[in-house]
């Protein structure tokens, strides 16, 4: 199996591959699909190979053709590693979840003069790991390998060498391996997590996230903090949409100790498809993306559906959260003001260490900390009364955020009495 630095390893050591890193399972693999040939390599997962087949076999669809090690369950990875609709694009990358592990796959599509392959050869090479945060290190390798597989199908010496160099122990499908700890998405301090992913986005995934959604990020912030099931739809390419999943999860960071012990974990599933439907039925909180429009009709699978910049929910009690109120506009203004100040400081050379990702993460973490610090203080008071002044002090609109506050108290089990009048009853 492949070995990657573990999620539990200290970031300072992990960045340099120092001895402080724990081994993480990794496996290369290779897949074929869409009646074409598709290699897929998995780190902390498997490597698979693609080979030619005759016309009757070509109707099988996506298939894992070669992997290392050969005894690991890769069921469904052949669909996760090649997003639905990928035949329309030339290249892409995909983050996804497989059991307790995360995967990164690089996809490429090359025209060929082959009737058997129907004029196109498509391959995907990827890796699996108990933590997604270090997968970016291998993206360049995967991009090179998928191109190599397109041009020289069936040659796996580089993938085999990669496997031999990185092999470790991958938790089994039941998660019984004790050497790896369960993957938790929202740690108390999250700023150690995001730098690994931002490197693979040329313009910085946070800045792109802000520019894409605008004020709507405040709507997503509330749903993320309430641990709702958020599904983001977009046609391929899906790589940048995987970053939106990541950014959306970052909105809910809280660094206060002892908060929400019974709150469901917010899980990033990244790319999902119809093969994940049964699994999604059992989830109470997640953030994911898909290229399959059929999901929009399956309302039992999600609470919030995001199509382009359009954020919507079919739950009537969540409808008020879709409205941008005065406090939301003020927060968005402050966020942009801080971004402008940071960019100016960088231009004049006063601040060379901070970045926009730092600002984004900390802006929402401080906002969340302020809210929960106030709620816990009120909960510990004698009368436990939460007033309009408290709401304003938390940076919320007493009227516009009343529904949000009520849901927040219920989700986190905070015992306070909300005495803010409902505007429809006054």
mmCIF file of C-alpha atoms in Angstrom:
data_model
loop_
_atom_site.group_PDB
_atom_site.id
_atom_site.type_symbol
_atom_site.label_atom_id
_atom_site.label_comp_id
_atom_site.label_asym_id
_atom_site.label_seq_id
_atom_site.Cartn_x
_atom_site.Cartn_y
_atom_site.Cartn_z
ATOM 1 C CA UNK A 1 0.000 0.000 0.000
ATOM 2 C CA UNK A 2 1.043 3.604 -0.355
ATOM 3 C CA UNK A 3 2.119 5.660 2.595
ATOM 4 C CA UNK A 4 1.172 9.276 3.005
ATOM 5 C CA UNK A 5 1.712 11.558 6.012
ATOM 6 C CA UNK A 6 -1.271 11.135 8.305
ATOM 7 C CA UNK A 7 -3.854 13.730 9.177
ATOM 8 C CA UNK A 8 -2.980 13.428 12.839
ATOM 9 C CA UNK A 9 0.653 14.371 12.263
ATOM 10 C CA UNK A 10 1.763 17.853 13.333
ATOM 11 C CA UNK A 11 1.639 20.176 10.358
ATOM 12 C CA UNK A 12 5.112 21.532 11.012
ATOM 13 C CA UNK A 13 6.560 18.054 10.631
ATOM 14 C CA UNK A 14 4.249 16.933 7.878
ATOM 15 C CA UNK A 15 5.146 19.822 5.638
ATOM 16 C CA UNK A 16 8.733 18.639 5.470
ATOM 17 C CA UNK A 17 8.048 14.926 5.577
ATOM 18 C CA UNK A 18 9.739 14.841 8.971
ATOM 19 C CA UNK A 19 9.710 11.821 11.289
ATOM 20 C CA UNK A 20 6.671 13.247 13.100
ATOM 21 C CA UNK A 21 4.431 12.058 10.240
ATOM 22 C CA UNK A 22 2.322 8.970 10.698
ATOM 23 C CA UNK A 23 2.005 6.500 7.824
ATOM 24 C CA UNK A 24 -1.271 6.593 5.953
ATOM 25 C CA UNK A 25 -2.484 3.942 3.598
ATOM 26 C CA UNK A 26 -2.287 4.697 -0.042
ATOM 27 C CA UNK A 27 -2.935 2.659 -3.102
ATOM 28 C CA UNK A 28 -2.664 3.371 -6.808
ATOM 29 C CA UNK A 29 -5.300 2.199 -9.251
ATOM 30 C CA UNK A 30 -6.528 2.571 -12.781
ATOM 31 C CA UNK A 31 -9.978 2.453 -14.354
ATOM 32 C CA UNK A 32 -11.733 2.375 -17.695
ATOM 33 C CA UNK A 33 -15.154 3.697 -18.424
ATOM 34 C CA UNK A 34 -17.665 5.252 -20.759
ATOM 35 C CA UNK A 35 -16.728 2.575 -23.292
ATOM 36 C CA UNK A 36 -13.197 3.979 -23.307
ATOM 37 C CA UNK A 37 -9.978 3.055 -21.520
ATOM 38 C CA UNK A 38 -9.446 4.728 -18.148
ATOM 39 C CA UNK A 39 -6.488 4.284 -15.797
ATOM 40 C CA UNK A 40 -6.821 5.364 -12.180
ATOM 41 C CA UNK A 41 -4.113 5.505 -9.544
ATOM 42 C CA UNK A 42 -4.918 5.823 -5.883
ATOM 43 C CA UNK A 43 -2.657 7.049 -3.142
ATOM 44 C CA UNK A 44 -3.614 5.560 0.185
ATOM 45 C CA UNK A 45 -5.841 3.555 -2.019
ATOM 46 C CA UNK A 46 -4.961 1.779 -5.205
ATOM 47 C CA UNK A 47 -3.558 2.091 -8.654
ATOM 48 C CA UNK A 48 -5.455 0.588 -11.531
ATOM 49 C CA UNK A 49 -4.676 -0.055 -15.135
ATOM 50 C CA UNK A 50 -6.598 0.269 -18.351
ATOM 51 C CA UNK A 51 -6.392 -2.095 -21.266
ATOM 52 C CA UNK A 52 -8.084 -2.606 -24.620
ATOM 53 C CA UNK A 53 -11.184 -4.778 -24.908
ATOM 54 C CA UNK A 54 -13.493 -5.912 -27.633
ATOM 55 C CA UNK A 55 -16.760 -4.204 -28.550
ATOM 56 C CA UNK A 56 -19.102 -6.324 -26.385
ATOM 57 C CA UNK A 57 -17.020 -5.560 -23.289
ATOM 58 C CA UNK A 58 -17.032 -1.880 -24.167
ATOM 59 C CA UNK A 59 -20.623 -1.662 -23.022
ATOM 60 C CA UNK A 60 -19.690 -2.387 -19.406
ATOM 61 C CA UNK A 61 -19.070 1.257 -18.608
ATOM 62 C CA UNK A 62 -16.554 2.425 -16.011
ATOM 63 C CA UNK A 63 -14.269 -0.299 -14.666
ATOM 64 C CA UNK A 64 -11.268 -0.487 -12.377
ATOM 65 C CA UNK A 65 -8.660 -2.290 -14.458
ATOM 66 C CA UNK A 66 -5.528 -2.332 -12.334
ATOM 67 C CA UNK A 67 -4.705 -1.440 -8.748
ATOM 68 C CA UNK A 68 -2.169 -1.924 -6.005
ATOM 69 C CA UNK A 69 -2.660 -3.576 -3.657
ATOM 70 C CA UNK A 70 -5.085 -5.927 -5.340
ATOM 71 C CA UNK A 71 -7.042 -6.960 -2.236
ATOM 72 C CA UNK A 72 -8.635 -3.626 -1.303
ATOM 73 C CA UNK A 73 -12.284 -2.782 -1.871
ATOM 74 C CA UNK A 74 -12.532 -0.130 -4.589
ATOM 75 C CA UNK A 75 -16.224 -0.595 -5.304
ATOM 76 C CA UNK A 76 -17.667 2.619 -6.712
ATOM 77 C CA UNK A 77 -14.305 4.345 -7.176
ATOM 78 C CA UNK A 78 -14.540 3.829 -10.940
ATOM 79 C CA UNK A 79 -17.505 6.246 -10.912
ATOM 80 C CA UNK A 80 -16.177 8.647 -8.280
ATOM 81 C CA UNK A 81 -12.914 9.135 -10.171
ATOM 82 C CA UNK A 82 -14.626 10.140 -13.417
ATOM 83 C CA UNK A 83 -17.478 12.572 -12.970
ATOM 84 C CA UNK A 84 -20.609 12.104 -15.022
ATOM 85 C CA UNK A 85 -20.269 14.248 -18.142
ATOM 86 C CA UNK A 86 -16.460 14.176 -18.157
ATOM 87 C CA UNK A 87 -16.456 12.968 -21.758
ATOM 88 C CA UNK A 88 -17.281 16.564 -22.736
ATOM 89 C CA UNK A 89 -14.074 18.037 -21.291
ATOM 90 C CA UNK A 90 -10.350 17.504 -21.838
ATOM 91 C CA UNK A 91 -9.118 17.313 -18.246
ATOM 92 C CA UNK A 92 -10.248 17.636 -14.642
ATOM 93 C CA UNK A 93 -9.407 16.694 -11.077
ATOM 94 C CA UNK A 94 -11.800 15.279 -8.505
ATOM 95 C CA UNK A 95 -11.832 15.004 -4.734
ATOM 96 C CA UNK A 96 -14.164 12.372 -3.307
ATOM 97 C CA UNK A 97 -14.804 10.229 -0.257
ATOM 98 C CA UNK A 98 -14.577 6.436 -0.085
ATOM 99 C CA UNK A 99 -15.546 5.009 3.294
ATOM 100 C CA UNK A 100 -13.176 6.500 5.884
ATOM 101 C CA UNK A 101 -10.780 7.690 3.184
ATOM 102 C CA UNK A 102 -10.571 10.591 0.766
ATOM 103 C CA UNK A 103 -9.493 10.342 -2.844
ATOM 104 C CA UNK A 104 -7.962 12.610 -5.445
ATOM 105 C CA UNK A 105 -8.131 11.621 -9.108
ATOM 106 C CA UNK A 106 -6.867 13.351 -12.231
ATOM 107 C CA UNK A 107 -8.828 12.780 -15.422
ATOM 108 C CA UNK A 108 -7.798 13.339 -19.037
ATOM 109 C CA UNK A 109 -9.461 12.794 -22.395
ATOM 110 C CA UNK A 110 -7.529 12.355 -25.652
ATOM 111 C CA UNK A 111 -8.932 11.888 -29.186
ATOM 112 C CA UNK A 112 -7.699 8.719 -30.902
ATOM 113 C CA UNK A 113 -8.251 7.133 -34.295
ATOM 114 C CA UNK A 114 -9.775 3.986 -32.872
ATOM 115 C CA UNK A 115 -13.190 2.621 -33.716
ATOM 116 C CA UNK A 116 -12.943 0.348 -30.686
ATOM 117 C CA UNK A 117 -12.517 3.329 -28.371
ATOM 118 C CA UNK A 118 -15.115 5.359 -30.284
ATOM 119 C CA UNK A 119 -12.671 8.120 -31.120
ATOM 120 C CA UNK A 120 -11.661 9.023 -27.578
ATOM 121 C CA UNK A 121 -9.476 7.571 -24.856
ATOM 122 C CA UNK A 122 -10.301 8.640 -21.322
ATOM 123 C CA UNK A 123 -8.389 7.759 -18.200
ATOM 124 C CA UNK A 124 -8.310 8.681 -14.556
ATOM 125 C CA UNK A 125 -5.461 8.116 -12.113
ATOM 126 C CA UNK A 126 -5.909 8.705 -8.411
ATOM 127 C CA UNK A 127 -4.977 8.052 -4.795
ATOM 128 C CA UNK A 128 -6.783 7.447 -1.499
ATOM 129 C CA UNK A 129 -5.883 8.666 1.975
ATOM 130 C CA UNK A 130 -7.480 8.890 5.440
ATOM 131 C CA UNK A 131 -6.914 12.660 5.163
ATOM 132 C CA UNK A 132 -7.528 14.785 2.077
ATOM 133 C CA UNK A 133 -5.280 17.633 3.201
ATOM 134 C CA UNK A 134 -2.055 16.137 1.860
ATOM 135 C CA UNK A 135 -3.385 14.744 -1.398
ATOM 136 C CA UNK A 136 -2.527 17.947 -3.269
ATOM 137 C CA UNK A 137 1.148 16.997 -3.012
ATOM 138 C CA UNK A 138 0.564 14.248 -5.554
ATOM 139 C CA UNK A 139 -1.602 16.133 -8.041
ATOM 140 C CA UNK A 140 1.276 16.941 -10.378
ATOM 141 C CA UNK A 141 2.352 13.293 -10.323
ATOM 142 C CA UNK A 142 -1.205 12.151 -11.086
ATOM 143 C CA UNK A 143 -1.551 14.651 -13.927
ATOM 144 C CA UNK A 144 1.653 13.352 -15.482
ATOM 145 C CA UNK A 145 0.628 9.741 -14.998
ATOM 146 C CA UNK A 146 -2.803 10.110 -16.545
ATOM 147 C CA UNK A 147 -1.189 11.705 -19.600
ATOM 148 C CA UNK A 148 1.366 8.886 -19.660
ATOM 149 C CA UNK A 149 -1.469 6.332 -19.545
ATOM 150 C CA UNK A 150 -3.247 8.032 -22.424
ATOM 151 C CA UNK A 151 -0.138 7.873 -24.582
ATOM 152 C CA UNK A 152 1.230 4.530 -23.370
ATOM 153 C CA UNK A 153 -1.661 2.443 -22.019
ATOM 154 C CA UNK A 154 -0.706 -0.474 -19.817
ATOM 155 C CA UNK A 155 2.693 0.821 -18.680
ATOM 156 C CA UNK A 156 2.567 1.040 -14.904
ATOM 157 C CA UNK A 157 6.198 1.060 -13.801
ATOM 158 C CA UNK A 158 5.946 4.619 -12.441
ATOM 159 C CA UNK A 159 2.764 3.801 -10.526
ATOM 160 C CA UNK A 160 4.309 0.625 -9.158
ATOM 161 C CA UNK A 161 7.371 2.579 -8.024
ATOM 162 C CA UNK A 162 5.119 5.166 -6.423
ATOM 163 C CA UNK A 163 3.278 2.401 -4.599
ATOM 164 C CA UNK A 164 6.484 0.747 -3.402
ATOM 165 C CA UNK A 165 7.771 4.080 -2.144
ATOM 166 C CA UNK A 166 4.582 5.084 -0.323
ATOM 167 C CA UNK A 167 3.073 1.834 0.881
ATOM 168 C CA UNK A 168 1.649 1.675 4.381
ATOM 169 C CA UNK A 169 -1.467 0.307 6.022
ATOM 170 C CA UNK A 170 -4.905 1.275 4.780
ATOM 171 C CA UNK A 171 -7.849 0.871 7.168
ATOM 172 C CA UNK A 172 -10.238 -1.802 5.973
ATOM 173 C CA UNK A 173 -13.783 -1.063 4.857
ATOM 174 C CA UNK A 174 -15.059 -1.649 8.408
ATOM 175 C CA UNK A 175 -12.589 0.833 9.844
ATOM 176 C CA UNK A 176 -11.144 -1.758 12.259
ATOM 177 C CA UNK A 177 -7.521 -0.743 11.835
ATOM 178 C CA UNK A 178 -6.477 0.960 15.054
ATOM 179 C CA UNK A 179 -3.387 2.706 13.706
ATOM 180 C CA UNK A 180 -5.556 5.384 12.093
ATOM 181 C CA UNK A 181 -7.870 7.712 13.966
ATOM 182 C CA UNK A 182 -11.312 8.609 12.552
ATOM 183 C CA UNK A 183 -11.295 11.562 10.211
ATOM 184 C CA UNK A 184 -12.927 14.631 11.758
ATOM 185 C CA UNK A 185 -13.733 17.563 9.527
ATOM 186 C CA UNK A 186 -14.052 20.586 11.779
ATOM 187 C CA UNK A 187 -11.272 20.708 14.368
ATOM 188 C CA UNK A 188 -11.171 23.474 16.965
ATOM 189 C CA UNK A 189 -8.495 25.345 15.029
ATOM 190 C CA UNK A 190 -8.850 24.815 11.323
ATOM 191 C CA UNK A 191 -6.169 27.057 9.883
ATOM 192 C CA UNK A 192 -3.761 24.111 9.688
ATOM 193 C CA UNK A 193 -6.074 22.429 7.182
ATOM 194 C CA UNK A 194 -6.638 24.922 4.396
ATOM 195 C CA UNK A 195 -3.115 25.761 3.156
ATOM 196 C CA UNK A 196 -2.717 22.294 1.690
ATOM 197 C CA UNK A 197 -5.673 22.762 -0.657
ATOM 198 C CA UNK A 198 -5.216 26.393 -1.610
ATOM 199 C CA UNK A 199 -1.901 25.599 -3.284
ATOM 200 C CA UNK A 200 -3.617 23.674 -6.066
ATOM 201 C CA UNK A 201 -5.936 26.539 -6.965
ATOM 202 C CA UNK A 202 -4.146 29.127 -9.103
ATOM 203 C CA UNK A 203 -6.075 32.131 -7.786
ATOM 204 C CA UNK A 204 -6.814 30.904 -4.242
ATOM 205 C CA UNK A 205 -9.997 28.972 -3.659
ATOM 206 C CA UNK A 206 -11.275 31.332 -0.951
ATOM 207 C CA UNK A 207 -11.114 34.462 -3.102
ATOM 208 C CA UNK A 208 -12.812 32.602 -5.955
ATOM 209 C CA UNK A 209 -15.479 31.399 -3.534
ATOM 210 C CA UNK A 210 -16.216 34.943 -2.371
ATOM 211 C CA UNK A 211 -16.302 36.347 -5.895
ATOM 212 C CA UNK A 212 -18.544 33.537 -7.145
ATOM 213 C CA UNK A 213 -21.208 33.667 -4.422
ATOM 214 C CA UNK A 214 -20.983 37.276 -3.291
ATOM 215 C CA UNK A 215 -23.402 38.014 -0.449
ATOM 216 C CA UNK A 216 -24.795 34.494 -0.790
ATOM 217 C CA UNK A 217 -21.841 33.224 1.246
ATOM 218 C CA UNK A 218 -23.683 34.565 4.309
ATOM 219 C CA UNK A 219 -26.635 32.324 3.439
ATOM 220 C CA UNK A 220 -24.296 29.351 3.047
ATOM 221 C CA UNK A 221 -22.599 30.314 6.318
ATOM 222 C CA UNK A 222 -25.847 29.954 8.235
ATOM 223 C CA UNK A 223 -26.701 26.604 6.687
ATOM 224 C CA UNK A 224 -23.171 25.315 7.315
ATOM 225 C CA UNK A 225 -23.279 26.430 10.949
ATOM 226 C CA UNK A 226 -26.630 24.628 11.321
ATOM 227 C CA UNK A 227 -25.022 21.433 9.968
ATOM 228 C CA UNK A 228 -27.482 21.118 7.093
ATOM 229 C CA UNK A 229 -27.070 18.707 4.182
ATOM 230 C CA UNK A 230 -25.713 20.947 1.419
ATOM 231 C CA UNK A 231 -25.489 19.693 -2.167
ATOM 232 C CA UNK A 232 -23.798 21.805 -4.853
ATOM 233 C CA UNK A 233 -24.621 21.103 -8.495
ATOM 234 C CA UNK A 234 -22.409 22.048 -11.414
ATOM 235 C CA UNK A 235 -21.626 20.551 -14.830
ATOM 236 C CA UNK A 236 -18.019 19.418 -15.364
ATOM 237 C CA UNK A 237 -15.271 20.347 -14.725
ATOM 238 C CA UNK A 238 -15.854 19.465 -11.081
ATOM 239 C CA UNK A 239 -12.436 20.215 -9.570
ATOM 240 C CA UNK A 240 -13.197 23.844 -8.742
ATOM 241 C CA UNK A 241 -16.578 22.783 -7.323
ATOM 242 C CA UNK A 242 -14.784 20.439 -4.909
ATOM 243 C CA UNK A 243 -13.069 23.553 -3.572
ATOM 244 C CA UNK A 244 -16.463 25.160 -3.024
ATOM 245 C CA UNK A 245 -17.354 22.185 -0.855
ATOM 246 C CA UNK A 246 -14.188 22.781 1.144
ATOM 247 C CA UNK A 247 -14.790 26.549 1.470
ATOM 248 C CA UNK A 248 -18.374 25.978 2.538
ATOM 249 C CA UNK A 249 -17.213 23.727 5.376
ATOM 250 C CA UNK A 250 -14.688 26.368 6.430
ATOM 251 C CA UNK A 251 -17.540 28.772 7.131
ATOM 252 C CA UNK A 252 -18.525 26.780 10.218
ATOM 253 C CA UNK A 253 -15.224 26.785 12.127
ATOM 254 C CA UNK A 254 -15.488 27.359 15.879
ATOM 255 C CA UNK A 255 -12.495 27.365 18.229
ATOM 256 C CA UNK A 256 -14.344 27.507 21.558
ATOM 257 C CA UNK A 257 -13.772 24.385 23.713
ATOM 258 C CA UNK A 258 -16.611 22.134 24.819
ATOM 259 C CA UNK A 259 -19.124 23.309 22.235
ATOM 260 C CA UNK A 260 -21.670 21.048 20.600
ATOM 261 C CA UNK A 261 -20.579 17.645 21.842
ATOM 262 C CA UNK A 262 -23.774 16.113 20.493
ATOM 263 C CA UNK A 263 -23.869 18.139 17.271
ATOM 264 C CA UNK A 264 -23.586 15.986 14.137
ATOM 265 C CA UNK A 265 -20.234 16.109 12.395
ATOM 266 C CA UNK A 266 -20.197 18.169 9.215
ATOM 267 C CA UNK A 267 -18.673 15.884 6.604
ATOM 268 C CA UNK A 268 -17.136 16.938 3.293
ATOM 269 C CA UNK A 269 -18.035 14.281 0.748
ATOM 270 C CA UNK A 270 -16.765 16.311 -2.191
ATOM 271 C CA UNK A 271 -17.957 14.641 -5.435
ATOM 272 C CA UNK A 272 -20.936 12.277 -5.241
ATOM 273 C CA UNK A 273 -23.029 10.514 -7.889
ATOM 274 C CA UNK A 274 -26.071 8.254 -8.087
ATOM 275 C CA UNK A 275 -24.040 5.367 -6.707
ATOM 276 C CA UNK A 276 -23.871 7.305 -3.413
ATOM 277 C CA UNK A 277 -27.630 7.705 -2.990
ATOM 278 C CA UNK A 278 -28.083 4.935 -0.421
ATOM 279 C CA UNK A 279 -25.170 6.253 1.609
ATOM 280 C CA UNK A 280 -26.467 9.835 1.521
ATOM 281 C CA UNK A 281 -29.853 8.668 2.823
ATOM 282 C CA UNK A 282 -28.188 7.827 6.135
ATOM 283 C CA UNK A 283 -26.335 11.126 6.556
ATOM 284 C CA UNK A 284 -27.710 13.890 8.768
ATOM 285 C CA UNK A 285 -25.052 16.468 7.846
ATOM 286 C CA UNK A 286 -22.693 16.799 4.887
ATOM 287 C CA UNK A 287 -21.429 19.090 2.127
ATOM 288 C CA UNK A 288 -21.004 17.585 -1.341
ATOM 289 C CA UNK A 289 -21.062 18.409 -5.041
ATOM 290 C CA UNK A 290 -22.370 16.567 -8.078
ATOM 291 C CA UNK A 291 -22.607 16.858 -11.849
ATOM 292 C CA UNK A 292 -25.836 14.844 -11.990
ATOM 293 C CA UNK A 293 -28.980 16.961 -12.278
ATOM 294 C CA UNK A 294 -31.185 14.047 -11.196
ATOM 295 C CA UNK A 295 -30.214 14.824 -7.588
ATOM 296 C CA UNK A 296 -32.354 17.962 -7.630
ATOM 297 C CA UNK A 297 -35.468 15.774 -7.760
ATOM 298 C CA UNK A 298 -34.372 13.659 -4.771
ATOM 299 C CA UNK A 299 -35.262 16.122 -2.040
ATOM 300 C CA UNK A 300 -34.982 13.539 0.711
ATOM 301 C CA UNK A 301 -31.205 13.544 0.193
ATOM 302 C CA UNK A 302 -30.495 17.219 0.917
ATOM 303 C CA UNK A 303 -31.673 20.287 2.834
ATOM 304 C CA UNK A 304 -29.983 22.921 0.684
ATOM 305 C CA UNK A 305 -29.445 22.747 -3.085
ATOM 306 C CA UNK A 306 -26.974 25.088 -4.780
ATOM 307 C CA UNK A 307 -27.194 25.518 -8.557
ATOM 308 C CA UNK A 308 -24.677 28.053 -9.824
ATOM 309 C CA UNK A 309 -25.171 31.073 -7.494
ATOM 310 C CA UNK A 310 -28.745 30.052 -6.725
ATOM 311 C CA UNK A 311 -29.095 28.747 -3.159
ATOM 312 C CA UNK A 312 -32.463 27.179 -2.360
ATOM 313 C CA UNK A 313 -34.197 24.892 0.099
ATOM 314 C CA UNK A 314 -37.458 22.968 -0.062
ATOM 315 C CA UNK A 315 -37.916 23.120 3.736
ATOM 316 C CA UNK A 316 -40.430 25.805 4.621
ATOM 317 C CA UNK A 317 -38.900 26.520 8.043
ATOM 318 C CA UNK A 318 -35.535 27.240 6.388
ATOM 319 C CA UNK A 319 -36.921 29.684 3.804
ATOM 320 C CA UNK A 320 -36.293 32.792 5.984
ATOM 321 C CA UNK A 321 -32.571 31.992 5.989
ATOM 322 C CA UNK A 322 -32.404 32.563 2.218
ATOM 323 C CA UNK A 323 -33.022 36.286 2.649
ATOM 324 C CA UNK A 324 -30.048 38.626 2.918
ATOM 325 C CA UNK A 325 -30.693 41.009 5.831
ATOM 326 C CA UNK A 326 -28.995 44.219 6.964
ATOM 327 C CA UNK A 327 -26.576 42.399 9.292
ATOM 328 C CA UNK A 328 -25.535 40.089 6.440
ATOM 329 C CA UNK A 329 -24.815 43.061 4.201
ATOM 330 C CA UNK A 330 -22.747 44.656 6.963
ATOM 331 C CA UNK A 331 -20.692 41.473 7.472
ATOM 332 C CA UNK A 332 -20.076 41.193 3.743
ATOM 333 C CA UNK A 333 -19.006 44.839 3.626
ATOM 334 C CA UNK A 334 -16.561 44.307 6.509
ATOM 335 C CA UNK A 335 -15.156 41.193 4.845
ATOM 336 C CA UNK A 336 -14.498 43.068 1.607
ATOM 337 C CA UNK A 337 -13.032 46.042 3.488
ATOM 338 C CA UNK A 338 -10.586 43.726 5.236
ATOM 339 C CA UNK A 339 -9.701 42.095 1.920
ATOM 340 C CA UNK A 340 -8.984 45.505 0.378
ATOM 341 C CA UNK A 341 -6.825 46.505 3.337
ATOM 342 C CA UNK A 342 -4.889 43.249 3.090
ATOM 343 C CA UNK A 343 -4.292 43.661 -0.638
ATOM 344 C CA UNK A 344 -3.074 47.221 -0.076
ATOM 345 C CA UNK A 345 -0.707 46.078 2.685
ATOM 346 C CA UNK A 346 0.684 43.414 0.391
ATOM 347 C CA UNK A 347 1.155 45.879 -2.462
ATOM 348 C CA UNK A 348 3.173 48.294 -0.323
ATOM 349 C CA UNK A 349 5.109 45.442 1.251
ATOM 350 C CA UNK A 350 3.865 45.928 4.809
ATOM 351 C CA UNK A 351 2.352 42.437 5.159
ATOM 352 C CA UNK A 352 4.020 39.597 3.298
ATOM 353 C CA UNK A 353 2.944 36.793 5.637
ATOM 354 C CA UNK A 354 -0.859 37.023 5.693
ATOM 355 C CA UNK A 355 -3.032 35.925 2.780
ATOM 356 C CA UNK A 356 -6.658 36.118 1.771
ATOM 357 C CA UNK A 357 -7.259 32.552 2.922
ATOM 358 C CA UNK A 358 -6.058 33.519 6.417
ATOM 359 C CA UNK A 359 -8.443 36.438 6.427
ATOM 360 C CA UNK A 360 -11.411 34.379 5.212
ATOM 361 C CA UNK A 361 -10.929 31.567 7.729
ATOM 362 C CA UNK A 362 -10.388 33.861 10.683
ATOM 363 C CA UNK A 363 -13.196 36.250 9.742
ATOM 364 C CA UNK A 364 -15.835 33.538 10.014
ATOM 365 C CA UNK A 365 -14.185 31.802 12.959
ATOM 366 C CA UNK A 366 -14.230 35.036 14.961
ATOM 367 C CA UNK A 367 -17.842 35.650 13.949
ATOM 368 C CA UNK A 368 -18.829 32.152 15.065
ATOM 369 C CA UNK A 369 -16.865 32.420 18.302
ATOM 370 C CA UNK A 370 -18.604 35.674 19.144
ATOM 371 C CA UNK A 371 -22.019 34.120 18.612
ATOM 372 C CA UNK A 372 -21.379 31.014 20.691
ATOM 373 C CA UNK A 373 -19.509 32.887 23.424
ATOM 374 C CA UNK A 374 -22.551 35.133 23.879
ATOM 375 C CA UNK A 375 -24.978 32.216 23.821
ATOM 376 C CA UNK A 376 -22.980 30.290 26.431
ATOM 377 C CA UNK A 377 -22.729 33.366 28.674
ATOM 378 C CA UNK A 378 -26.486 33.913 28.477
ATOM 379 C CA UNK A 379 -27.082 30.211 29.105
ATOM 380 C CA UNK A 380 -24.957 30.435 32.255
ATOM 381 C CA UNK A 381 -26.790 33.544 33.517
ATOM 382 C CA UNK A 382 -29.604 33.426 36.045
ATOM 383 C CA UNK A 383 -32.490 34.450 33.770
ATOM 384 C CA UNK A 384 -31.116 32.874 30.533
ATOM 385 C CA UNK A 385 -32.771 35.587 28.469
ATOM 386 C CA UNK A 386 -31.491 36.345 24.968
ATOM 387 C CA UNK A 387 -32.503 39.839 23.860
ATOM 388 C CA UNK A 388 -32.335 41.928 20.709
ATOM 389 C CA UNK A 389 -29.262 43.693 22.131
ATOM 390 C CA UNK A 390 -27.544 40.316 22.462
ATOM 391 C CA UNK A 391 -28.367 39.570 18.818
ATOM 392 C CA UNK A 392 -26.885 42.876 17.689
ATOM 393 C CA UNK A 393 -23.798 42.233 19.796
ATOM 394 C CA UNK A 394 -23.359 38.925 17.972
ATOM 395 C CA UNK A 395 -23.485 40.713 14.635
ATOM 396 C CA UNK A 396 -26.986 39.424 13.833
ATOM 397 C CA UNK A 397 -30.218 41.105 12.810
ATOM 398 C CA UNK A 398 -32.671 40.694 15.738
ATOM 399 C CA UNK A 399 -35.615 40.306 13.364
ATOM 400 C CA UNK A 400 -34.033 38.969 10.175
ATOM 401 C CA UNK A 401 -31.970 36.348 12.037
ATOM 402 C CA UNK A 402 -34.627 35.309 14.552
ATOM 403 C CA UNK A 403 -35.352 32.041 12.732
ATOM 404 C CA UNK A 404 -31.611 31.354 12.386
ATOM 405 C CA UNK A 405 -31.094 31.887 16.113
ATOM 406 C CA UNK A 406 -33.942 29.568 17.028
ATOM 407 C CA UNK A 407 -32.537 26.809 14.837
ATOM 408 C CA UNK A 408 -29.049 27.407 16.220
ATOM 409 C CA UNK A 409 -30.243 27.011 19.814
ATOM 410 C CA UNK A 410 -32.027 23.783 18.923
ATOM 411 C CA UNK A 411 -29.163 22.225 16.945
ATOM 412 C CA UNK A 412 -26.529 22.959 19.594
ATOM 413 C CA UNK A 413 -28.799 22.292 22.564
ATOM 414 C CA UNK A 414 -28.189 25.692 24.175
ATOM 415 C CA UNK A 415 -30.648 26.475 26.968
ATOM 416 C CA UNK A 416 -31.695 30.124 26.606
ATOM 417 C CA UNK A 417 -35.010 31.926 26.232
ATOM 418 C CA UNK A 418 -35.337 34.015 23.070
ATOM 419 C CA UNK A 419 -37.411 37.135 23.774
ATOM 420 C CA UNK A 420 -37.051 38.794 20.393
ATOM 421 C CA UNK A 421 -40.519 39.471 18.998
ATOM 422 C CA UNK A 422 -41.501 37.807 15.759
ATOM 423 C CA UNK A 423 -42.202 40.653 13.313
ATOM 424 C CA UNK A 424 -45.165 38.822 11.794
ATOM 425 C CA UNK A 425 -46.864 38.771 15.209
ATOM 426 C CA UNK A 426 -46.420 42.448 16.099
#
